[in-house]
Short mmCIF file of N, CA and C and ligand atoms in Angstrom, two decimals:
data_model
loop_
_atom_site.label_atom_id
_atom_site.label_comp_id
_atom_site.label_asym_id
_atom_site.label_seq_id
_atom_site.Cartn_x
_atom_site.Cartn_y
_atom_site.Cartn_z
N UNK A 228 0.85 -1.20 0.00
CA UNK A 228 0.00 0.00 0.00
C UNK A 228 0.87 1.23 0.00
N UNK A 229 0.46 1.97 -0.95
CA UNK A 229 1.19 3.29 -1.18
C UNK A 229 1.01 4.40 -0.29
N UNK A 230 1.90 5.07 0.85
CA UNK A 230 1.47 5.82 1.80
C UNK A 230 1.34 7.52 0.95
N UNK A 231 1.20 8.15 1.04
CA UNK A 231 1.53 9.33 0.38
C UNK A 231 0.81 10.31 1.64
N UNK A 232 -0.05 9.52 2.44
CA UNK A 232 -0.73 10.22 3.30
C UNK A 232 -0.81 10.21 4.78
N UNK A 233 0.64 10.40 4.58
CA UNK A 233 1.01 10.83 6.74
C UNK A 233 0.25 9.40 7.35
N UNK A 234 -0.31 9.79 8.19
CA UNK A 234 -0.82 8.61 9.12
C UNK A 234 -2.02 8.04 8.77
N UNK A 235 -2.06 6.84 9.71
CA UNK A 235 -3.33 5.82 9.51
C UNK A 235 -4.78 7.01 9.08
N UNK A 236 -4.66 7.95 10.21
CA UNK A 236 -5.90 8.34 9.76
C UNK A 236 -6.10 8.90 8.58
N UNK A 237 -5.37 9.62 8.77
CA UNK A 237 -5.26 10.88 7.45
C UNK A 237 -5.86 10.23 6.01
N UNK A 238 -4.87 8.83 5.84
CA UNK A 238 -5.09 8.07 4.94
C UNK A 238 -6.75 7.44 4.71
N UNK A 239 -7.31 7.39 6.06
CA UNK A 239 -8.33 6.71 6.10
C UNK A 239 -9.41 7.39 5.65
N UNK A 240 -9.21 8.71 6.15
CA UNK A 240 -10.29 9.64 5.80
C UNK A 240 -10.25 10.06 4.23
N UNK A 241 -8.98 10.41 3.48
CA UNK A 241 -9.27 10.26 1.93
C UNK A 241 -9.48 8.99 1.28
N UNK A 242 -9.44 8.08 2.34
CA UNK A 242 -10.12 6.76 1.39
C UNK A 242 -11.34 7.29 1.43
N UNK A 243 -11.92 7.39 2.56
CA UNK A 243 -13.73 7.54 2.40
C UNK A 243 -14.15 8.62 1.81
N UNK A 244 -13.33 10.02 1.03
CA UNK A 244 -13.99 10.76 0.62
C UNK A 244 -13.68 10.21 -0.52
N UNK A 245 -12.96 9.54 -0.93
CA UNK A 245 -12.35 8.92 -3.14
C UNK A 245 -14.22 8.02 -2.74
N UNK A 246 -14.40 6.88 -1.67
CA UNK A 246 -15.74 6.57 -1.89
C UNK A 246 -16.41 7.08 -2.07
N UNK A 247 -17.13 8.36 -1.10
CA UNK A 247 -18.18 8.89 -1.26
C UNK A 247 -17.97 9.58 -2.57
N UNK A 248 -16.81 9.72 -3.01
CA UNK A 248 -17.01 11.01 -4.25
C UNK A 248 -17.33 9.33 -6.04
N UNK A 249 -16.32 8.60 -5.29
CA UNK A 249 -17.36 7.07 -6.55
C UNK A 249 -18.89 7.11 -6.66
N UNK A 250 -19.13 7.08 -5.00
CA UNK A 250 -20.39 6.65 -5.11
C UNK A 250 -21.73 7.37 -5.80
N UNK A 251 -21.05 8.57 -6.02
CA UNK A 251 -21.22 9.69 -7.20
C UNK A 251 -21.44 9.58 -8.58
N UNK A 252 -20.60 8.73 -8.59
CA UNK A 252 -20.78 8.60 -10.38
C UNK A 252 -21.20 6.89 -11.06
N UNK A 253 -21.90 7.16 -11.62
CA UNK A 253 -21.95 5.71 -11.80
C UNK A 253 -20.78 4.89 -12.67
N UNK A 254 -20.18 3.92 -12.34
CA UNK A 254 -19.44 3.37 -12.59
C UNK A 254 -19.46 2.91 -13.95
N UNK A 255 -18.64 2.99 -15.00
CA UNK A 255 -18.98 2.55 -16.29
C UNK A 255 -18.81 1.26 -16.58
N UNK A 256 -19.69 0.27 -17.21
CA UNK A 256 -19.21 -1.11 -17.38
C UNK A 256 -19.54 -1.25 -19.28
N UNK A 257 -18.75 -1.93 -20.19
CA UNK A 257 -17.31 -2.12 -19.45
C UNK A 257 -16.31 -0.35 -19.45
N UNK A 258 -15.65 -0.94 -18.38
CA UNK A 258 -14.60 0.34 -18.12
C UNK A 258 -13.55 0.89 -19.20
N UNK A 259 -14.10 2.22 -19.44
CA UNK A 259 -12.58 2.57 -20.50
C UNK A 259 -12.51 4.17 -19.79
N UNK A 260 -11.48 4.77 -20.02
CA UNK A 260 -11.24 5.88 -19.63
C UNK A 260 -11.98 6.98 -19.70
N UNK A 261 -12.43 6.66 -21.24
CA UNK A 261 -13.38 7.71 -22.31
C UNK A 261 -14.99 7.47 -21.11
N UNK A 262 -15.18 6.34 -21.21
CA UNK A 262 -16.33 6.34 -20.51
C UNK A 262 -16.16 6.79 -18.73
N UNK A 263 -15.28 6.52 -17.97
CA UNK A 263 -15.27 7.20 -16.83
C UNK A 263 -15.26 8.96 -16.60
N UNK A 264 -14.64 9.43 -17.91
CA UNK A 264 -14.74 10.56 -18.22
C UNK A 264 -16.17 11.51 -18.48
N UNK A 265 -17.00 10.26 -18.91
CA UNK A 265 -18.37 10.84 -19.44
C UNK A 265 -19.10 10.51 -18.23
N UNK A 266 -18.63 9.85 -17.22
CA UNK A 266 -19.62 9.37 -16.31
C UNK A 266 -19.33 10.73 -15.56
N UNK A 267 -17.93 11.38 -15.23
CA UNK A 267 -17.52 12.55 -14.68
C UNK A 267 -18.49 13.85 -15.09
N UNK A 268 -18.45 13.82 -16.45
CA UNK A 268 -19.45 14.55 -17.09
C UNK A 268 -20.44 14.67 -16.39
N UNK A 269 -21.02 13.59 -16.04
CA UNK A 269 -22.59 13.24 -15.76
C UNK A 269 -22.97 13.92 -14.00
N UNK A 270 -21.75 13.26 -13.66
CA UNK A 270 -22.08 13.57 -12.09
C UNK A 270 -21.56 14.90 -11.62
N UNK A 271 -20.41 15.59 -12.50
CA UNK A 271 -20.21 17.04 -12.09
C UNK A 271 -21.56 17.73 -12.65
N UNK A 272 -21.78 17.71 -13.88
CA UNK A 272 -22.87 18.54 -14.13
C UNK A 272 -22.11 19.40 -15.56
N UNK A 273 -21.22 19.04 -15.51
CA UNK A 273 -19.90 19.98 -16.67
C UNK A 273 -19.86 18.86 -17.64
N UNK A 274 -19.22 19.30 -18.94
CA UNK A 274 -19.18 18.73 -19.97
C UNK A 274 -16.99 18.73 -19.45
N UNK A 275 -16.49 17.18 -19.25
CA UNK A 275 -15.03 17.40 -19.34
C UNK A 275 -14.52 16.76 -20.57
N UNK A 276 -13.29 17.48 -21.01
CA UNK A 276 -12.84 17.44 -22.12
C UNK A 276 -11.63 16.87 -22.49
N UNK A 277 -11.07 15.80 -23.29
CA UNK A 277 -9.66 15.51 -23.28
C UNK A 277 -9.22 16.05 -24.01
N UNK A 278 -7.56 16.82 -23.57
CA UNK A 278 -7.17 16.87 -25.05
C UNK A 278 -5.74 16.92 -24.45
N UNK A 279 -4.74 16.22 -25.79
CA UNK A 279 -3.61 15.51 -25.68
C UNK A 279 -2.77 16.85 -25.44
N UNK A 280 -1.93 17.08 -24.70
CA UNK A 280 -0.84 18.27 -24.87
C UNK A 280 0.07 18.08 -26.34
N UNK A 281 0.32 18.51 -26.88
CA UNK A 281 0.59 18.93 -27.78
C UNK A 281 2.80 18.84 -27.60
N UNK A 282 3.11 18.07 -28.28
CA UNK A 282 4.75 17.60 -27.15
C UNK A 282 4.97 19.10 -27.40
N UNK A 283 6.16 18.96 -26.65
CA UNK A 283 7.10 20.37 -26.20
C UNK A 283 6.33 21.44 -25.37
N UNK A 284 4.83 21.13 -25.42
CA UNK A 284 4.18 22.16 -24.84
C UNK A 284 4.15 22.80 -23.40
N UNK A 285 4.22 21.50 -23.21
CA UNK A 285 4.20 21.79 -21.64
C UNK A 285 5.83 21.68 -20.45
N UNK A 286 5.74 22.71 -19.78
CA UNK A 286 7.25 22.39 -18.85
C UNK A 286 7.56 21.33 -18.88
N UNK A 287 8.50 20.50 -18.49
CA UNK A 287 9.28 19.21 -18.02
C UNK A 287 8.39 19.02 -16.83
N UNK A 288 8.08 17.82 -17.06
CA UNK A 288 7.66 17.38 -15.27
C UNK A 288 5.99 17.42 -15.07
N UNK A 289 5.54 18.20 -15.94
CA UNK A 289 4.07 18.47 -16.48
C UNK A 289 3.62 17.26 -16.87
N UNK A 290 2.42 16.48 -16.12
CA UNK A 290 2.08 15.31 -16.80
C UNK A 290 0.52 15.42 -17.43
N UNK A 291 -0.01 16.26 -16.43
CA UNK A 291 -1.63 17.07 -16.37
C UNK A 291 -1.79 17.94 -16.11
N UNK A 292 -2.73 18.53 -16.53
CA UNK A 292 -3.59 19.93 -16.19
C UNK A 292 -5.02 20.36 -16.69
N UNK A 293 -5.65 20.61 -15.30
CA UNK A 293 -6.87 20.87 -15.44
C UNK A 293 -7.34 21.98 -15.30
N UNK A 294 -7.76 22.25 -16.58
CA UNK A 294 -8.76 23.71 -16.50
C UNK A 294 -9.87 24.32 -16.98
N UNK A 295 -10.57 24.44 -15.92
CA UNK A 295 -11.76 24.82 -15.71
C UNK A 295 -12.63 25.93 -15.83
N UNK A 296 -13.19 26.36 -16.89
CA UNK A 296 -14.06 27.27 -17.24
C UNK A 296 -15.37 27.53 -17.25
N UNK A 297 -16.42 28.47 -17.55
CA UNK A 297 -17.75 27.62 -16.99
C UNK A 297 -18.40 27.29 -17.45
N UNK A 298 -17.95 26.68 -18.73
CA UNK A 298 -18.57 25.64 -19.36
C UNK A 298 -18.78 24.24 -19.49
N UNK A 299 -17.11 24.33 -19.21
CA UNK A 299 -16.54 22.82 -18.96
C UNK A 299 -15.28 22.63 -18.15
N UNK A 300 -14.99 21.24 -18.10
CA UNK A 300 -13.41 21.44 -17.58
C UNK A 300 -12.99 20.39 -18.74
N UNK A 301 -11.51 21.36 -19.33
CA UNK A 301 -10.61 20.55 -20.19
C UNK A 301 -9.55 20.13 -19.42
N UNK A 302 -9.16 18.62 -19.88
CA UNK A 302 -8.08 17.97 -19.01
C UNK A 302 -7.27 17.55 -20.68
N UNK A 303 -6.29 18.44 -19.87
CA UNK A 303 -4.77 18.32 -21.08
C UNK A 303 -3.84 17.09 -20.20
N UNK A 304 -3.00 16.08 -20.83
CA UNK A 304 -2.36 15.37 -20.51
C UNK A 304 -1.25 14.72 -21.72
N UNK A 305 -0.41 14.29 -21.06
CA UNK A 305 1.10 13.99 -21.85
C UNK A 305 0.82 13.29 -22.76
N UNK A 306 0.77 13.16 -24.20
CA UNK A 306 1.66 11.54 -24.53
C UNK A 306 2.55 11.05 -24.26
N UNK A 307 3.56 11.28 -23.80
CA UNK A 307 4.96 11.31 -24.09
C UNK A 307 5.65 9.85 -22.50
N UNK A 308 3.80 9.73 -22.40
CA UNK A 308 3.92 8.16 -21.12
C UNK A 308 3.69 7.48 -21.22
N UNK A 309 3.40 6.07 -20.64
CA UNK A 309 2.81 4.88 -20.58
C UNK A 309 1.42 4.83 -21.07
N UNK A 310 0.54 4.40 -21.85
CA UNK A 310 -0.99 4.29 -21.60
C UNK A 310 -1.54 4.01 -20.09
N UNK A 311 -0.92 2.99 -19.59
CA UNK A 311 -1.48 3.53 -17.99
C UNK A 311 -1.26 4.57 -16.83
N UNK A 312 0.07 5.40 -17.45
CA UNK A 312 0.60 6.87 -16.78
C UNK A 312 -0.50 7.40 -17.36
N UNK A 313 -1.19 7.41 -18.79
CA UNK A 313 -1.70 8.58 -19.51
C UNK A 313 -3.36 8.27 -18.91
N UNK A 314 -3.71 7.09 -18.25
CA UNK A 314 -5.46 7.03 -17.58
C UNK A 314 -4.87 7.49 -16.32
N UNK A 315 -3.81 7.51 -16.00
CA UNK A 315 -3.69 7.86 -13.81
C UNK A 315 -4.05 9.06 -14.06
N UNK A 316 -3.14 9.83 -15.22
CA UNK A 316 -2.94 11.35 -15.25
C UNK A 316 -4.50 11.52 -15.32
N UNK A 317 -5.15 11.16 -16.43
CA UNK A 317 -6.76 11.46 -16.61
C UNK A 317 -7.59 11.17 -15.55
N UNK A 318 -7.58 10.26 -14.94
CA UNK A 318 -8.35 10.07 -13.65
C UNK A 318 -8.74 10.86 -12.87
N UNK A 319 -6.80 11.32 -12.32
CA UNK A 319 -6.62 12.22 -11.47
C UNK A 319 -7.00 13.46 -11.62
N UNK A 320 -7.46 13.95 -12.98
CA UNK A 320 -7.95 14.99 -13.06
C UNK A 320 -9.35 14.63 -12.50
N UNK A 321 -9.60 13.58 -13.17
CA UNK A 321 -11.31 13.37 -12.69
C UNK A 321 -11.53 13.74 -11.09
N UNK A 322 -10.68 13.26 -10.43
CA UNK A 322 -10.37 13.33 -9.13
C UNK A 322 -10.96 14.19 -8.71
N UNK A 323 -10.28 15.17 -9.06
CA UNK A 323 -10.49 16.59 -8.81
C UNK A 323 -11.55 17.65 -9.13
N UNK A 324 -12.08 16.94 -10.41
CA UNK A 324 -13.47 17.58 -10.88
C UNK A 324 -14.53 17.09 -9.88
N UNK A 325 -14.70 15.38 -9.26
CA UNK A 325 -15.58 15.23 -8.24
C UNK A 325 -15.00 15.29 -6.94
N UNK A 326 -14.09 15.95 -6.45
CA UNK A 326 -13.76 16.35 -5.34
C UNK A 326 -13.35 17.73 -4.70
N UNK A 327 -13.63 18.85 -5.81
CA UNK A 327 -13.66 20.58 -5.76
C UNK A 327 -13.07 20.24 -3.78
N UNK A 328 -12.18 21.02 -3.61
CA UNK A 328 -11.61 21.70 -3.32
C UNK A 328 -11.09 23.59 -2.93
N UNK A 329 -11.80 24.16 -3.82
CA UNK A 329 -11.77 25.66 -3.88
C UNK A 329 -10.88 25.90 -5.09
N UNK A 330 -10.34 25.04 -5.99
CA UNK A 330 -9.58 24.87 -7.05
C UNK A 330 -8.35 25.94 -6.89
N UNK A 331 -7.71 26.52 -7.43
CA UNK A 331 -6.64 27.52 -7.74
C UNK A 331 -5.58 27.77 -8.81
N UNK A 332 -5.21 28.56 -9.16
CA UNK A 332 -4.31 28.74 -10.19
C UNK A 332 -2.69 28.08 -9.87
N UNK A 333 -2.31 26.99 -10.43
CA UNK A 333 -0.59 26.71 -10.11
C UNK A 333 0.43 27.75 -10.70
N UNK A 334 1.02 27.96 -10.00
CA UNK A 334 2.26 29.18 -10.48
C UNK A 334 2.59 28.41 -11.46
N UNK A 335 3.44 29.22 -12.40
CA UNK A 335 4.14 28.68 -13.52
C UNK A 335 3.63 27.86 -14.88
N UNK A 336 2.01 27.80 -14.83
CA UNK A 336 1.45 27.56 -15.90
C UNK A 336 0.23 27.92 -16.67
N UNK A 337 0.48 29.93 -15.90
CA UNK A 337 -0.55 30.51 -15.94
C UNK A 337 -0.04 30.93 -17.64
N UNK A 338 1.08 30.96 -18.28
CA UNK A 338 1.42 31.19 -19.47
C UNK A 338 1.21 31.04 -20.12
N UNK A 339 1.02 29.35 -20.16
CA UNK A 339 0.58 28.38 -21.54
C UNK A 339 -0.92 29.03 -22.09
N UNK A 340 -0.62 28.78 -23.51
CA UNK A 340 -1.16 29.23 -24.92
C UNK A 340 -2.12 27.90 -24.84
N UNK A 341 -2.97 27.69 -23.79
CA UNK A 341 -4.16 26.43 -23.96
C UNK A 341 -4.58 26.45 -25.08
N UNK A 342 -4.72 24.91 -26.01
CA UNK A 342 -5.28 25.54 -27.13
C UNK A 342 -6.90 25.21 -26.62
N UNK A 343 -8.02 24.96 -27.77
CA UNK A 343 -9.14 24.54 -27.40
C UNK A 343 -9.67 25.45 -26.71
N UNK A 344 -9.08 26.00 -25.79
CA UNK A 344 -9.80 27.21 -24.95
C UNK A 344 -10.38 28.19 -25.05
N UNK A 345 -9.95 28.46 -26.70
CA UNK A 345 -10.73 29.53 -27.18
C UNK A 345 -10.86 30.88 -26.29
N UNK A 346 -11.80 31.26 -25.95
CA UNK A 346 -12.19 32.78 -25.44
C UNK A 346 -12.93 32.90 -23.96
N UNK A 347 -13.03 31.28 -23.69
CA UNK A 347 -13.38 30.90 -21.89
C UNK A 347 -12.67 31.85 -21.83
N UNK A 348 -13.02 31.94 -20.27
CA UNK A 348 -11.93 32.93 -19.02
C UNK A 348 -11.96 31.00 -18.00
N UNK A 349 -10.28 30.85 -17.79
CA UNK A 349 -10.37 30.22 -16.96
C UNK A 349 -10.41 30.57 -15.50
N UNK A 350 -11.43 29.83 -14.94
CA UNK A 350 -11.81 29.67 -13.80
C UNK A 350 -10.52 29.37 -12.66
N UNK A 351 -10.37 27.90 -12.79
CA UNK A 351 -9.44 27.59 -12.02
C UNK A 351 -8.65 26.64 -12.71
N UNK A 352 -7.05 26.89 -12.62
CA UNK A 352 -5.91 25.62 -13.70
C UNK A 352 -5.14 25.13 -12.38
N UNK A 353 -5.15 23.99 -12.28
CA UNK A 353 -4.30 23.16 -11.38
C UNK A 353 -3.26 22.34 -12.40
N UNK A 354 -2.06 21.97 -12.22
CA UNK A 354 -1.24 20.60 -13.30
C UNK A 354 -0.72 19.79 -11.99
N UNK A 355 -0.83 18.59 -12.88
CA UNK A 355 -0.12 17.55 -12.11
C UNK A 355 1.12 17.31 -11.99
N UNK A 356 1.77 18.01 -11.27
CA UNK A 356 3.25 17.45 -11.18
C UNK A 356 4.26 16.96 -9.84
N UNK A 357 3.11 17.20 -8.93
CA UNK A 357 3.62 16.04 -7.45
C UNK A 357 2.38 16.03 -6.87
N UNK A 358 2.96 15.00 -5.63
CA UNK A 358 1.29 14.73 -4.86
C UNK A 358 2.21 15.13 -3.24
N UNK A 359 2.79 16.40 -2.91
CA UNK A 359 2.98 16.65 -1.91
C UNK A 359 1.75 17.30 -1.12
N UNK A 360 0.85 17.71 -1.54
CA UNK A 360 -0.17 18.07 -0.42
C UNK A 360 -0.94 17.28 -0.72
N UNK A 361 -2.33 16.92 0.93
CA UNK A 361 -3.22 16.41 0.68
C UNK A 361 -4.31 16.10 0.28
N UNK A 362 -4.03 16.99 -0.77
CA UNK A 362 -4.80 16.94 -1.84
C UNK A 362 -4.96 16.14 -3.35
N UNK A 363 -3.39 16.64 -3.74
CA UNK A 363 -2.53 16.18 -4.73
C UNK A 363 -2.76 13.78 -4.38
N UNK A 364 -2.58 14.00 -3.00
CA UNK A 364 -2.51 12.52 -2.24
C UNK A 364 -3.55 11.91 -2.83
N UNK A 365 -4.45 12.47 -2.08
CA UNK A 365 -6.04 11.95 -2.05
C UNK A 365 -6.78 11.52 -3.39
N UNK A 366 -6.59 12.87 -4.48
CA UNK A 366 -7.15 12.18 -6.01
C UNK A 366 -6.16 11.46 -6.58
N UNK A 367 -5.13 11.12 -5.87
CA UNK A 367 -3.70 9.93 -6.90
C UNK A 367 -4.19 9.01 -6.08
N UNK A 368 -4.98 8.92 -5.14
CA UNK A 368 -5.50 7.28 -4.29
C UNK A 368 -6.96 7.24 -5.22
N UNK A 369 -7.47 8.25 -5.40
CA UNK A 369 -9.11 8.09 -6.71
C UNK A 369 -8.35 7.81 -7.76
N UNK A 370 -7.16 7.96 -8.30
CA UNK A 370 -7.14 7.33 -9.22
C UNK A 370 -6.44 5.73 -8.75
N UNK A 371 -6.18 5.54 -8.24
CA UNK A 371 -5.53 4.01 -7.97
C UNK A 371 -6.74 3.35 -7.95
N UNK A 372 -7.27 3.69 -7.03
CA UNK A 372 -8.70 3.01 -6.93
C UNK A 372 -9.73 3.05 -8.11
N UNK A 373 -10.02 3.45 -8.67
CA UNK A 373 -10.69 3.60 -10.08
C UNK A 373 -10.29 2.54 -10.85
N UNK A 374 -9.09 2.37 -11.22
CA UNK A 374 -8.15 1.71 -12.01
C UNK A 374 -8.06 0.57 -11.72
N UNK A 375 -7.96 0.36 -10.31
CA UNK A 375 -8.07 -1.02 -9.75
C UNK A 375 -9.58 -1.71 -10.11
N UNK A 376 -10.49 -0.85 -9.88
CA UNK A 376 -11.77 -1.31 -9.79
C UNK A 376 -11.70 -1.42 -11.21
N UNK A 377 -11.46 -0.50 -12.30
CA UNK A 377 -11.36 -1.01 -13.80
C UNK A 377 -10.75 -2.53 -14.17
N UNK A 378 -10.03 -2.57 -13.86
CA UNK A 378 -8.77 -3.77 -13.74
C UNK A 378 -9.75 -5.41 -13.72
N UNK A 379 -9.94 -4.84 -12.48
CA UNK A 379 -10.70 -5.62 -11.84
C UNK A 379 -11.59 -6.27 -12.74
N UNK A 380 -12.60 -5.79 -13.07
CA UNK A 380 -13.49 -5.67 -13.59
C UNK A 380 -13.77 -6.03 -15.15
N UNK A 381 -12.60 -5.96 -15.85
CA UNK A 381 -12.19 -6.16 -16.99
C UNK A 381 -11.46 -7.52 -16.50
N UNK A 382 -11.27 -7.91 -15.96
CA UNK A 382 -10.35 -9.11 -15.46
C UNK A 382 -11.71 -10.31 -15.51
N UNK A 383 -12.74 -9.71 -14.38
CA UNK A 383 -14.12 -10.77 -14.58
C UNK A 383 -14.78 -11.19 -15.63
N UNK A 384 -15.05 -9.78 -16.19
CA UNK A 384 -15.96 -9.76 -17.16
C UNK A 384 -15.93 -9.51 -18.61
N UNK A 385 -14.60 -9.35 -18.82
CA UNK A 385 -14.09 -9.29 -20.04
C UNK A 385 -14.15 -10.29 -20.99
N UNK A 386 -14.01 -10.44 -22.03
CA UNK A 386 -14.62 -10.90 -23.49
C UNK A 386 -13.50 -12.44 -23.74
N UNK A 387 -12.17 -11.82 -23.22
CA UNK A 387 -10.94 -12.13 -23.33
C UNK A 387 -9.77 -11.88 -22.13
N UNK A 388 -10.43 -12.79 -20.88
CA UNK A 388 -9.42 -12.88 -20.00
C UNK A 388 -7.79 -13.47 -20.82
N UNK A 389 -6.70 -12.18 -20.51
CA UNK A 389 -5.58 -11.80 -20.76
C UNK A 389 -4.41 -10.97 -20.57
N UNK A 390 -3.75 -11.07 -21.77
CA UNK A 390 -2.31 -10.13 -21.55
C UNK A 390 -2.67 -8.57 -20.97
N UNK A 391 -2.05 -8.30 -19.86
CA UNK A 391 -2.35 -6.72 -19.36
C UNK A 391 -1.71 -5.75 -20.41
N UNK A 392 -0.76 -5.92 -21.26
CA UNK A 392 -0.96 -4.85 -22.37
C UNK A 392 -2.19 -4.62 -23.38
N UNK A 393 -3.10 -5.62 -23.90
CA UNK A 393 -4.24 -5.43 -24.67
C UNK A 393 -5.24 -4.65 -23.83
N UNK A 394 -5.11 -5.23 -22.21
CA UNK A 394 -6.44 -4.49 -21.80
C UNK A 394 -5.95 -2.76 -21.83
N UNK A 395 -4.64 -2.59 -21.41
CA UNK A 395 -3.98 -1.33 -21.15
C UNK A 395 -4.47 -0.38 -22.75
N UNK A 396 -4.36 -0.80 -23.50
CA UNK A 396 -5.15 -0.33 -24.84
C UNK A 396 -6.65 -0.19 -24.66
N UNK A 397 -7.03 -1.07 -24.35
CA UNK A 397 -8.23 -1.20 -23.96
C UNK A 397 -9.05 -0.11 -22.90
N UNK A 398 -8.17 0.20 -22.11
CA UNK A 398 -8.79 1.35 -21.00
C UNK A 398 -8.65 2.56 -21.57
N UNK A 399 -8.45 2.55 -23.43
CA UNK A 399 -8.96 3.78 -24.02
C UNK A 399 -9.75 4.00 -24.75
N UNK A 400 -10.80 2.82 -24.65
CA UNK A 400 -11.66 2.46 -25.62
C UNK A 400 -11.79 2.44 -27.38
ZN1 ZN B 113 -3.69 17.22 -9.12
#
């Protein structure tokens, strides 16, 4: 078990809010990213948006970023990772869309030339690039857990119990 979150409790209590904030959305079967994304859709009330960063675009170390306008929230994320780095990164945005926080602007990526963004005013831009507060903690345990439960799930009920690289394709529908 991955600690990221100080003590027993601390840990315990963002387990039960990653639940209560699941028990939110309905779970997509079968599981692909695209569809946990639309289920996000469903239960924020916002239309969220993927779109690939664009290489070179983003700082070093930049894996995600979410930003939120009031129309929607667009979640930009790397290629430049694993297919299962590139659903944590997406998740974890999800994370954060069903777990508001008071959102905020991250220093240093108030610059970027978002594309897609058109003429929004963003609301609030967070990026993913550590999980030192407990915050950052808490939606990188919604996404473990998501993923697991995807995993999972695709493991039972899948078409073609198998190789974990096909399903890893697979969790992009
Ligand atoms: Zn984050």
């Amino acid at each position: 078990v991955r600690t990221w979150l100080g003590n027993d409790a601390t840990a315990a209590r963002a387990r039960r809010r990653c639940e209560q904030a699941l028990s939110e959305v309905e779970f997509p079967v079968p599981f692909t990213v695209q569809a946990f994304c639309q289920a996000t859709s469903i239960a924020s009330g916002k239309q969220l948006a993927l779109h690939p960063m664009p290489i070179g675009w983003a700082p070093a170390g930049l894996c995600g970023l979410l930003a939120e306008t009031r129309t929607a929230n667009h979640v930009y994320f790397t290629q430049q990772s694993s297919v299962l780095a590139q659903a944590t990164t997406i998740i974890h945005e999800c994370g954060h869309v069903l777990m508001p926080d008071g959102g905020g602007y991250s220093q240093g990526i108030l610059s970027l030339d978002l594309p897609a963004l058109l003429d929004q005013p963003i609301m609030s831009l967070r990026g993913r690039v550590g999980f030192s507060s407990d915050v950052e903690a808490t939606v990188e345990l919604f996404a473990s857990m998501v993923l697991t439960r995807g995993f999972r799930m695709a493991a039972e009920t899948g078409p073609e119990a198998g190789d974990p690289p096909s399903r890893l394709e697979d969790l992009f529908g």
